[in-house]
Short mmCIF file of C-alpha atoms in Angstrom, two decimals:
data_model
loop_
_atom_site.label_atom_id
_atom_site.label_comp_id
_atom_site.label_asym_id
_atom_site.label_seq_id
_atom_site.Cartn_x
_atom_site.Cartn_y
_atom_site.Cartn_z
CA MET A 1 85.65 51.11 146.96
CA SER A 2 89.43 51.46 146.72
CA ASP A 3 91.92 48.83 147.87
CA GLU A 4 93.57 51.61 149.87
CA LEU A 5 90.50 52.25 151.95
CA LYS A 6 90.04 48.51 152.56
CA TYR A 7 93.62 48.29 153.73
CA LEU A 8 93.19 51.30 156.06
CA SER A 9 90.02 49.83 157.50
CA ARG A 10 91.96 46.67 158.39
CA LEU A 11 94.50 48.86 160.20
CA VAL A 12 91.72 50.44 162.25
CA ALA A 13 90.31 47.03 163.10
CA ALA A 14 93.75 45.98 164.30
CA GLY A 15 94.13 49.09 166.43
CA ARG A 16 97.01 50.52 164.31
CA LEU A 17 95.08 53.55 162.92
CA ASP A 18 92.54 55.75 164.64
CA ARG A 19 89.07 56.23 163.31
CA ARG A 20 89.44 59.96 162.72
CA ALA A 21 92.36 59.50 160.37
CA PHE A 22 90.47 56.73 158.49
CA MET A 23 87.40 58.86 158.05
CA GLY A 24 89.49 61.81 156.87
CA ARG A 25 91.18 59.66 154.21
CA ALA A 26 87.81 58.21 153.15
CA ALA A 27 86.48 61.74 152.59
CA ALA A 28 89.51 62.59 150.56
CA LEU A 29 88.83 59.55 148.40
CA GLY A 30 85.21 60.71 147.85
CA VAL A 31 83.59 58.08 150.09
CA THR A 32 80.58 59.12 152.16
CA ALA A 33 80.78 58.93 155.90
CA MET A 34 78.00 56.27 155.91
CA GLY A 35 79.84 54.16 153.32
CA ALA A 36 83.12 54.46 155.22
CA GLY A 37 81.48 53.58 158.47
CA THR A 38 79.78 50.50 157.05
CA LEU A 39 83.11 49.25 155.65
CA LEU A 40 84.83 49.86 158.96
CA THR A 41 82.20 48.00 160.93
CA SER A 42 82.40 45.00 158.64
CA GLN A 43 86.19 44.88 158.87
CA VAL A 44 86.13 45.12 162.66
CA ARG A 45 83.69 42.22 162.90
CA ALA A 46 85.67 40.17 160.38
CA GLN A 47 88.79 40.57 162.57
CA GLY A 48 86.90 39.09 165.54
CA ALA A 49 86.78 40.01 169.17
CA VAL A 50 89.95 40.99 170.93
CA LYS A 51 90.42 39.65 174.43
CA GLY A 52 91.82 41.70 177.32
CA GLY A 53 92.06 45.38 178.22
CA THR A 54 89.72 47.62 180.15
CA ILE A 55 86.38 49.06 179.06
CA ARG A 56 85.10 52.07 180.91
CA VAL A 57 81.43 53.05 180.80
CA GLY A 58 79.96 56.40 181.70
CA ILE A 59 76.46 55.59 182.88
CA GLN A 60 73.49 57.62 184.01
CA GLY A 61 70.91 56.87 186.70
CA GLY A 62 72.95 55.72 189.66
CA SER A 63 72.37 56.86 193.23
CA SER A 64 74.05 56.38 196.60
CA THR A 65 70.85 54.64 197.77
CA ASP A 66 71.03 51.87 195.19
CA SER A 67 71.17 48.31 196.36
CA LEU A 68 72.87 45.34 194.79
CA ASP A 69 69.73 43.26 195.37
CA PRO A 70 68.28 42.44 191.93
CA ALA A 71 64.73 42.68 193.31
CA THR A 72 65.09 46.39 194.02
CA ALA A 73 66.97 47.59 190.92
CA THR A 74 65.22 50.75 189.70
CA ASN A 75 67.54 52.49 187.24
CA SER A 76 69.93 51.99 184.36
CA THR A 77 73.06 51.85 186.53
CA ALA A 78 71.60 49.17 188.77
CA THR A 79 70.49 47.20 185.71
CA GLN A 80 73.93 47.42 184.10
CA ILE A 81 75.52 46.13 187.33
CA LEU A 82 73.16 43.16 187.38
CA ARG A 83 74.03 42.31 183.82
CA MET A 84 77.69 42.07 184.74
CA TRP A 85 77.49 39.43 187.45
CA GLY A 86 74.13 37.77 186.90
CA GLU A 87 72.07 35.93 184.28
CA PRO A 88 68.41 35.06 183.77
CA LEU A 89 66.92 31.80 182.49
CA VAL A 90 66.24 33.24 179.02
CA GLU A 91 67.11 36.51 177.27
CA LEU A 92 65.94 38.54 174.26
CA THR A 93 67.73 38.13 170.96
CA ALA A 94 68.65 41.04 168.73
CA ASP A 95 65.42 40.58 166.73
CA GLY A 96 63.17 40.30 169.78
CA GLY A 97 63.09 36.49 169.99
CA LEU A 98 64.24 34.29 172.86
CA GLU A 99 67.70 32.90 173.61
CA ASN A 100 68.33 30.19 176.18
CA VAL A 101 70.75 31.23 178.87
CA LEU A 102 70.66 29.33 182.14
CA ALA A 103 67.77 27.37 180.76
CA GLU A 104 69.19 24.85 178.27
CA GLU A 105 65.72 24.31 176.84
CA PHE A 106 62.09 24.89 177.79
CA SER A 107 58.69 23.60 176.85
CA ALA A 108 55.01 24.13 177.72
CA SER A 109 51.97 21.98 178.24
CA ALA A 110 49.38 22.05 175.51
CA ASP A 111 47.36 24.71 177.33
CA ALA A 112 50.48 26.82 178.17
CA ALA A 113 49.61 26.65 181.92
CA THR A 114 52.60 24.50 182.92
CA TRP A 115 56.18 25.28 181.82
CA THR A 116 59.30 23.15 182.20
CA PHE A 117 62.77 24.68 182.11
CA LYS A 118 65.72 22.29 181.83
CA ILE A 119 68.63 23.93 183.67
CA ARG A 120 71.97 24.09 181.89
CA PRO A 121 74.59 21.73 183.40
CA GLY A 122 78.21 22.61 184.12
CA VAL A 123 77.58 26.20 185.19
CA THR A 124 79.05 27.60 188.37
CA PHE A 125 78.39 30.71 190.42
CA SER A 126 81.20 33.18 190.99
CA ASN A 127 81.66 31.73 194.51
CA GLY A 128 82.41 28.29 193.06
CA LYS A 129 79.05 26.69 193.80
CA THR A 130 77.48 24.65 191.02
CA LEU A 131 74.25 25.95 189.58
CA GLU A 132 71.39 23.65 190.49
CA PRO A 133 67.65 23.69 189.63
CA ALA A 134 66.95 24.42 193.30
CA ASP A 135 68.77 27.76 192.97
CA VAL A 136 66.46 28.70 190.09
CA ALA A 137 63.35 27.65 192.00
CA ALA A 138 64.42 29.56 195.07
CA THR A 139 65.14 32.69 193.06
CA LEU A 140 61.71 32.71 191.49
CA GLU A 141 60.10 32.00 194.85
CA ARG A 142 61.83 35.01 196.43
CA HIS A 143 60.59 37.37 193.76
CA ALA A 144 57.08 35.90 193.70
CA GLY A 145 56.60 35.62 197.46
CA GLU A 146 53.83 37.37 199.37
CA GLU A 147 56.29 39.62 201.13
CA SER A 148 58.24 40.37 197.96
CA GLN A 149 58.97 43.99 196.99
CA SER A 150 60.54 42.89 193.74
CA GLY A 151 60.08 44.90 190.57
CA ALA A 152 59.23 41.57 188.94
CA LEU A 153 56.40 40.70 191.36
CA GLY A 154 53.68 41.74 188.98
CA LEU A 155 55.08 39.42 186.33
CA LEU A 156 54.88 36.40 188.60
CA THR A 157 51.48 36.75 190.22
CA GLY A 158 49.96 33.91 188.16
CA ILE A 159 52.37 31.29 189.48
CA THR A 160 50.74 28.66 191.73
CA SER A 161 53.74 26.42 192.25
CA ILE A 162 57.46 26.12 191.48
CA THR A 163 58.90 22.59 191.77
CA VAL A 164 62.16 20.85 190.99
CA GLU A 165 61.95 17.70 188.94
CA GLY A 166 65.38 16.17 188.27
CA ASP A 167 67.39 18.63 186.16
CA SER A 168 64.39 20.88 185.51
CA VAL A 169 62.24 23.46 187.16
CA VAL A 170 58.47 23.22 186.59
CA ILE A 171 56.33 26.34 186.87
CA ALA A 172 52.55 25.87 187.23
CA LEU A 173 50.27 28.82 186.51
CA ASP A 174 46.69 29.60 187.46
CA GLY A 175 45.87 29.80 183.75
CA PRO A 176 47.51 29.75 180.31
CA ASN A 177 50.29 32.23 179.51
CA ALA A 178 52.09 31.86 176.22
CA ASP A 179 54.37 34.77 177.10
CA LEU A 180 55.84 33.37 180.32
CA PRO A 181 59.40 32.86 178.82
CA TYR A 182 59.34 36.52 177.75
CA LEU A 183 58.42 37.59 181.25
CA LEU A 184 61.35 35.72 182.66
CA THR A 185 63.80 37.86 180.67
CA ASP A 186 63.11 40.58 183.20
CA TYR A 187 66.36 41.98 184.56
CA HIS A 188 65.30 41.54 188.20
CA LEU A 189 65.27 37.78 187.78
CA MET A 190 69.01 37.09 187.99
CA ILE A 191 69.54 33.61 189.30
CA GLN A 192 71.31 33.57 192.66
CA PRO A 193 72.65 30.73 194.90
CA GLY A 194 69.85 29.77 197.25
CA GLY A 195 67.72 32.28 195.44
CA GLY A 196 69.52 35.12 197.20
CA LYS A 197 67.30 34.57 200.23
CA GLU A 198 70.16 34.81 202.73
CA ALA A 199 72.33 37.42 200.94
CA PRO A 200 70.31 39.13 198.22
CA ASP A 201 72.89 41.89 197.75
CA ALA A 202 75.98 39.67 197.63
CA ALA A 203 76.39 40.14 193.86
CA ILE A 204 77.07 36.41 193.35
CA GLY A 205 75.82 35.00 190.08
CA THR A 206 76.79 33.09 186.98
CA GLY A 207 77.55 36.14 184.85
CA PRO A 208 80.79 36.94 182.89
CA TYR A 209 82.21 39.24 185.55
CA THR A 210 82.71 39.42 189.28
CA LEU A 211 82.32 42.60 191.32
CA VAL A 212 85.68 43.60 192.93
CA ALA A 213 84.97 47.23 193.96
CA HIS A 214 81.76 49.09 194.48
CA GLU A 215 80.64 52.50 195.74
CA ALA A 216 76.93 52.98 195.12
CA GLY A 217 76.18 55.93 192.85
CA VAL A 218 79.88 56.49 192.14
CA ARG A 219 81.85 53.58 190.67
CA SER A 220 81.85 49.81 190.22
CA VAL A 221 84.72 47.67 189.00
CA PHE A 222 84.42 44.16 187.54
CA GLU A 223 86.97 41.54 186.57
CA LYS A 224 86.45 38.66 184.20
CA ASN A 225 85.00 35.54 185.80
CA PRO A 226 87.58 32.83 185.03
CA ASN A 227 84.94 30.11 185.30
CA TYR A 228 82.39 31.70 182.95
CA TRP A 229 80.75 29.17 180.66
CA ARG A 230 80.36 31.20 177.46
CA GLU A 231 83.10 32.18 175.02
CA ASP A 232 81.20 34.81 173.15
CA LEU A 233 80.49 37.21 176.01
CA GLY A 234 82.91 39.15 178.21
CA HIS A 235 85.98 40.11 176.11
CA ALA A 236 87.55 42.78 178.28
CA ALA A 237 89.60 41.72 181.30
CA THR A 238 88.20 44.58 183.38
CA ILE A 239 85.09 46.72 183.09
CA GLU A 240 84.68 49.91 185.11
CA LEU A 241 81.30 51.65 185.50
CA LEU A 242 81.44 55.35 186.34
CA VAL A 243 78.17 56.96 187.38
CA ILE A 244 77.97 60.36 185.59
CA ASN A 245 74.50 61.70 186.00
CA ASP A 246 75.20 65.12 184.52
CA ASP A 247 74.52 65.03 180.75
CA THR A 248 77.24 67.45 179.82
CA ALA A 249 79.88 65.78 182.01
CA ARG A 250 78.99 62.38 180.56
CA SER A 251 79.51 63.53 176.97
CA ALA A 252 82.73 65.33 177.98
CA ALA A 253 84.05 62.10 179.53
CA LEU A 254 83.51 60.28 176.27
CA GLN A 255 85.14 63.07 174.24
CA SER A 256 88.19 63.20 176.49
CA GLY A 257 88.70 59.44 176.39
CA GLN A 258 87.88 58.95 180.10
CA VAL A 259 85.23 56.45 179.09
CA HIS A 260 84.65 54.32 175.98
CA MET A 261 80.84 54.44 175.92
CA VAL A 262 77.94 56.32 177.48
CA ASN A 263 74.22 55.84 177.61
CA ARG A 264 71.43 58.40 177.56
CA VAL A 265 73.10 61.05 175.37
CA ALA A 266 70.91 64.08 175.87
CA PRO A 267 68.82 64.49 172.68
CA LYS A 268 69.57 68.22 172.52
CA VAL A 269 73.34 67.55 172.15
CA ALA A 270 73.17 64.25 170.19
CA SER A 271 74.05 65.97 166.90
CA LEU A 272 77.02 67.70 168.53
CA VAL A 273 78.23 64.45 170.11
CA SER A 274 78.03 62.76 166.70
CA ARG A 275 80.49 65.30 165.36
CA MET A 276 83.11 64.57 168.03
CA PRO A 277 86.23 62.96 166.55
CA GLY A 278 86.30 59.20 167.03
CA VAL A 279 82.73 59.01 168.41
CA THR A 280 79.69 57.23 166.99
CA VAL A 281 76.17 57.99 168.18
CA HIS A 282 73.56 55.18 168.12
CA SER A 283 69.94 56.37 168.09
CA THR A 284 67.61 53.36 168.32
CA PRO A 285 63.77 53.50 168.28
CA SER A 286 62.39 51.78 171.35
CA ALA A 287 59.51 51.09 173.68
CA GLY A 288 61.07 53.50 176.18
CA HIS A 289 58.99 56.48 177.28
CA TYR A 290 59.49 59.64 179.26
CA VAL A 291 56.46 60.28 181.50
CA PHE A 292 54.74 62.31 184.13
CA ILE A 293 53.06 60.09 186.72
CA MET A 294 50.16 60.80 189.05
CA HIS A 295 49.03 58.63 191.95
CA CYS A 296 45.35 57.88 191.21
CA ASN A 297 44.67 57.21 194.94
CA THR A 298 46.12 60.52 196.24
CA ALA A 299 44.40 63.91 196.22
CA PRO A 300 44.07 65.85 194.06
CA PHE A 301 44.96 63.13 191.48
CA ASP A 302 42.21 60.82 192.75
CA ASN A 303 39.81 62.89 190.64
CA ASN A 304 39.75 61.70 187.00
CA ASP A 305 38.68 65.14 185.75
CA LEU A 306 41.87 66.58 187.20
CA ARG A 307 43.91 63.83 185.60
CA LEU A 308 42.22 64.45 182.21
CA ALA A 309 42.84 68.21 182.62
CA LEU A 310 46.56 67.61 182.94
CA LYS A 311 46.58 65.16 180.05
CA TYR A 312 44.89 67.65 177.71
CA ALA A 313 47.26 70.39 179.02
CA MET A 314 50.26 68.50 177.62
CA ASN A 315 51.69 69.62 174.28
CA ARG A 316 53.09 66.33 173.00
CA GLU A 317 54.42 67.58 169.69
CA GLU A 318 56.31 70.33 171.44
CA MET A 319 57.93 67.75 173.75
CA VAL A 320 59.13 65.64 170.83
CA ASP A 321 60.50 68.69 169.05
CA LYS A 322 62.09 70.49 171.99
CA ILE A 323 63.06 67.65 174.36
CA LEU A 324 63.74 64.72 172.00
CA PHE A 325 64.84 66.86 169.05
CA GLY A 326 63.20 64.34 166.76
CA ASN A 327 64.76 61.27 168.48
CA GLY A 328 61.43 59.70 169.27
CA THR A 329 57.68 59.83 168.60
CA VAL A 330 54.55 61.27 170.15
CA GLY A 331 52.94 59.32 173.01
CA ASN A 332 49.26 58.79 173.77
CA ASP A 333 49.05 58.33 177.54
CA THR A 334 49.53 54.57 177.24
CA PRO A 335 52.86 52.73 177.72
CA ILE A 336 52.36 50.75 174.48
CA ASN A 337 53.63 51.82 171.08
CA ALA A 338 54.50 50.24 167.72
CA ALA A 339 57.53 48.48 169.23
CA TYR A 340 55.10 45.88 170.68
CA PRO A 341 53.94 42.94 168.52
CA LEU A 342 50.20 43.39 169.24
CA PHE A 343 50.00 47.20 169.07
CA SER A 344 46.73 48.81 167.93
CA ASP A 345 47.27 51.92 165.82
CA ASP A 346 43.60 52.95 165.79
CA ILE A 347 43.36 54.50 169.25
CA GLU A 348 42.47 58.15 168.89
CA GLN A 349 45.50 60.35 169.43
CA ARG A 350 45.13 62.74 172.33
CA THR A 351 46.26 66.26 171.36
CA TYR A 352 46.96 69.50 173.21
CA ASP A 353 43.63 71.19 173.91
CA PRO A 354 43.66 74.05 176.44
CA ASP A 355 39.88 74.40 176.29
CA LYS A 356 39.25 70.74 177.15
CA ALA A 357 41.93 71.02 179.88
CA ALA A 358 40.20 74.06 181.38
CA PHE A 359 36.82 72.26 181.20
CA HIS A 360 38.02 69.22 183.10
CA PHE A 361 39.98 71.36 185.54
CA LYS A 362 36.88 73.30 186.44
CA ALA A 363 34.88 70.06 186.71
CA SER A 364 37.42 68.69 189.13
CA GLY A 365 36.70 71.45 191.64
CA HIS A 366 40.40 71.85 192.41
CA GLU A 367 41.80 75.24 193.26
CA GLY A 368 45.33 76.39 193.62
CA PRO A 369 48.71 75.20 192.25
CA ILE A 370 49.75 71.61 191.64
CA LEU A 371 53.23 70.46 192.70
CA LEU A 372 55.38 68.59 190.12
CA ARG A 373 58.69 67.09 191.19
CA THR A 374 61.44 66.54 188.68
CA SER A 375 65.18 65.82 188.24
CA ASP A 376 67.66 65.30 185.43
CA ASN A 377 67.98 61.79 186.81
CA SER A 378 64.40 60.97 185.86
CA PHE A 379 65.03 61.42 182.18
CA PRO A 380 67.34 63.62 180.06
CA GLY A 381 65.81 67.09 179.84
CA ALA A 382 63.12 66.48 182.45
CA PRO A 383 63.40 69.91 184.12
CA ASP A 384 63.09 71.55 180.67
CA ALA A 385 60.14 69.30 179.86
CA SER A 386 58.52 70.30 183.17
CA GLN A 387 58.86 73.98 182.30
CA LEU A 388 57.27 73.37 178.93
CA PHE A 389 54.43 71.56 180.65
CA GLN A 390 54.10 74.45 183.10
CA GLN A 391 53.71 76.89 180.17
CA SER A 392 51.21 74.80 178.22
CA ALA A 393 49.12 74.17 181.35
CA ALA A 394 49.11 77.86 182.17
CA ALA A 395 47.27 78.49 178.91
CA ALA A 396 44.40 76.39 180.34
CA GLY A 397 44.43 78.20 183.68
CA ILE A 398 46.30 75.41 185.48
CA GLU A 399 49.17 76.49 187.71
CA LEU A 400 52.01 74.03 188.09
CA ASP A 401 54.71 74.53 190.74
CA ILE A 402 57.92 72.79 189.84
CA LYS A 403 60.30 71.46 192.47
CA ARG A 404 63.66 70.32 191.20
CA GLU A 405 64.79 67.42 193.36
CA PRO A 406 68.42 66.24 193.82
CA ASN A 407 69.66 63.62 191.37
CA ASP A 408 70.91 61.43 194.20
CA GLY A 409 68.11 59.55 195.88
CA TYR A 410 65.50 60.37 193.25
CA TRP A 411 64.57 56.73 192.66
CA SER A 412 64.18 56.01 196.38
CA GLU A 413 62.75 59.29 197.71
CA VAL A 414 60.64 60.61 194.85
CA TRP A 415 59.67 58.02 192.28
CA ASN A 416 56.93 55.66 193.43
CA THR A 417 56.71 57.68 196.62
CA GLN A 418 55.63 61.26 195.73
CA PRO A 419 52.19 61.64 194.00
CA PHE A 420 53.32 63.69 190.91
CA CYS A 421 56.72 63.48 189.34
CA THR A 422 58.66 62.90 186.15
CA SER A 423 59.97 59.43 185.39
CA TYR A 424 60.84 57.04 182.58
CA TRP A 425 60.22 53.48 181.59
CA GLY A 426 62.47 51.49 179.33
CA GLY A 427 59.58 49.39 178.07
CA ARG A 428 59.27 45.59 178.15
CA SER A 429 59.42 42.74 175.68
CA VAL A 430 55.67 42.17 175.33
CA GLN A 431 52.47 43.94 176.41
CA ASP A 432 51.80 41.47 179.20
CA ALA A 433 55.21 42.27 180.76
CA MET A 434 54.63 46.04 180.62
CA PHE A 435 51.11 45.92 181.95
CA SER A 436 51.96 43.33 184.61
CA THR A 437 54.97 45.27 185.86
CA ALA A 438 53.41 48.72 186.18
CA TYR A 439 49.62 48.59 185.88
CA SER A 440 48.43 45.41 187.57
CA SER A 441 46.91 46.06 190.96
CA ALA A 442 49.26 43.51 192.43
CA ALA A 443 52.43 45.11 191.00
CA ASP A 444 54.90 46.64 193.48
CA TRP A 445 55.91 49.03 190.74
CA ASN A 446 52.42 50.29 189.98
CA ASP A 447 53.77 53.84 190.13
CA THR A 448 50.46 55.47 189.13
CA ARG A 449 48.45 53.56 191.77
CA PHE A 450 46.10 52.48 189.03
CA PHE A 451 43.88 49.89 190.67
CA ASN A 452 41.23 48.71 188.24
CA PRO A 453 39.55 45.23 188.62
CA GLN A 454 38.31 45.16 185.06
CA PHE A 455 41.84 45.88 183.83
CA ASP A 456 43.21 43.08 186.06
CA GLN A 457 40.67 40.62 184.70
CA LEU A 458 41.48 41.49 181.11
CA LEU A 459 45.21 41.16 181.78
CA VAL A 460 44.75 37.57 183.06
CA ALA A 461 42.30 36.67 180.29
CA ALA A 462 44.63 37.95 177.57
CA ARG A 463 47.41 35.65 178.73
CA GLY A 464 45.31 32.60 177.88
CA GLU A 465 43.80 33.92 174.69
CA LEU A 466 45.26 31.96 171.75
CA ASN A 467 43.46 33.90 169.00
CA GLU A 468 45.88 36.69 168.14
CA GLU A 469 43.27 39.17 166.87
CA THR A 470 41.11 38.73 169.97
CA ARG A 471 44.14 39.11 172.19
CA LYS A 472 45.21 42.21 170.31
CA GLY A 473 41.74 43.67 170.93
CA MET A 474 42.01 42.91 174.65
CA TYR A 475 45.35 44.73 174.85
CA ARG A 476 43.76 47.61 172.97
CA ASP A 477 40.99 47.82 175.58
CA MET A 478 43.60 47.83 178.35
CA SER A 479 45.54 50.67 176.66
CA VAL A 480 42.31 52.74 176.39
CA MET A 481 41.62 52.16 180.13
CA VAL A 482 45.05 53.40 181.08
CA ARG A 483 44.80 56.33 178.66
CA ASP A 484 41.39 57.56 179.81
CA GLU A 485 41.31 56.54 183.50
CA GLY A 486 44.91 56.07 184.62
CA GLY A 487 47.56 58.33 186.11
CA LEU A 488 50.00 58.13 183.23
CA ILE A 489 50.82 61.18 181.11
CA CYS A 490 53.00 59.84 178.30
CA PRO A 491 53.89 62.61 175.92
CA MET A 492 56.70 60.83 174.11
CA PHE A 493 58.47 57.55 173.29
CA ASN A 494 62.23 58.10 173.27
CA ASN A 495 64.95 56.59 171.13
CA PHE A 496 67.73 55.05 173.11
CA ILE A 497 70.70 57.34 172.36
CA ASP A 498 74.06 55.83 173.17
CA ALA A 499 77.58 56.77 172.03
CA THR A 500 80.79 54.80 171.68
CA SER A 501 84.40 55.71 170.98
CA ASP A 502 86.52 54.21 168.22
CA LYS A 503 88.66 52.63 170.90
CA VAL A 504 86.08 49.85 171.24
CA ALA A 505 84.30 47.69 168.61
CA GLY A 506 81.47 45.19 168.39
CA TRP A 507 78.35 47.34 168.55
CA GLY A 508 75.33 45.54 167.11
CA PRO A 509 71.53 45.57 166.94
CA SER A 510 69.50 44.75 170.03
CA LYS A 511 66.05 44.74 171.59
CA GLY A 512 65.29 45.75 175.14
CA PHE A 513 67.07 48.67 176.77
CA ASP A 514 69.88 51.05 175.98
CA LEU A 515 73.54 50.03 175.58
CA MET A 516 72.50 46.96 173.56
CA ASN A 517 70.09 45.91 176.33
CA PHE A 518 73.01 46.60 178.74
CA TYR A 519 75.19 43.95 177.11
CA ALA A 520 77.39 46.44 175.23
CA PRO A 521 80.27 46.34 177.80
CA MET A 522 80.40 42.56 177.58
CA LYS A 523 79.78 42.16 173.83
CA MET A 524 82.23 44.88 172.74
CA TRP A 525 86.03 44.81 172.94
CA VAL A 526 89.03 47.15 173.07
CA VAL A 527 90.69 47.83 169.76
CA GLY A 528 93.09 50.64 170.61
#
């Protein structure tokens, strides 16, 4: 590669040349776009993070009904806000391992039924209070309490006691669970002073930024926390989140320079966005899935024949082709895919079968149309996906009525409330976390109302199973139960499709959710 191109890449990294001009010169020198992009990325990282400036994020999912209480966060906007001001005990690394955050170290008893987390010293909350083990214990108690409505409740049901011992917090379980540290990476579990029991929505935490302005579903502004304990996180002086739920408007905001990054680029326009000058699209395979959820305890979905009829009436391949445009893979009515470490690839793939759908629909005894609620806020292209479902179901003699709900309020008025709607899940770090959050009978976020004692027993037993093959088989059995008896219709696993402008740098690999597990605004920096 020419010395000229290397020199120009250093200018881009220093903010003295824009990306478009660099890529144009690279093409003139006969260098492929991929080769030029790789060189540019390496030069930007070599220059190191630049401190200061403002990063603006165009984010999807927010609603005027959103709360700042971590326990009730239900969408990507709420999660991004939590990341700004709060921190968990441990977090996922880029390769799916664990990184100590507010826990300086942790260890388990020989049977993995008792866990000790040593709390990092010298950390302060944004209100000036020193972080203490009691704050950690109180936070976990609030989310695990009997009256809790936390999205993390299902993850914590096995806890029998939480005690403070010197500089550590000790968590005792009702049985072994080798995955407990992974469960504690859940984004609801941001450590708050006093556990957030008195002011759960005060947005006071130990994170890299403090909230200085907030209008739910519209805009949030953060300024750097001057007392933040880490040097490698939080480079911009100010970060502004703009809720832009319309897919077209979000892409236009990136193209015009109104924002520096966006999440949830609509798959149908991802290729067009990638051709915008100065824009890079990041399409990352994930455990995320776009779904249609039925309440198993509500008529007519309390009839398994009806549920099976709708599952067989789904054309999964068509969904991947026409909704994801190849940015994802076919689903199999289970929330688990190859992104999980103990995934079983031998479960029979359910395919579109109008005859089987018609058989089960007749066996259900149901007559008349079935109402499906949807919104663009549930997942990109959800109304179009609903229409495709309507057409494929019609071939089996099943009539779907589609009601398009407002984007605002969808996560409070429709999801987990109405018996049949479109939704999405971002996935979790391990199978236990996904199943415990959404399919355990005790989970507040059991959005399909799947209450199965045998499943619950297997879930608990798998936590204590140390033989990996046996445990894998148990998770396979649970996936089959959800697939054949549950209320989940999972036609597709989506890639996370984000896009960034050349005015910011520092994008890197990640596990978890979109926007680098929602750390992109804090890990990236302004370059021009």
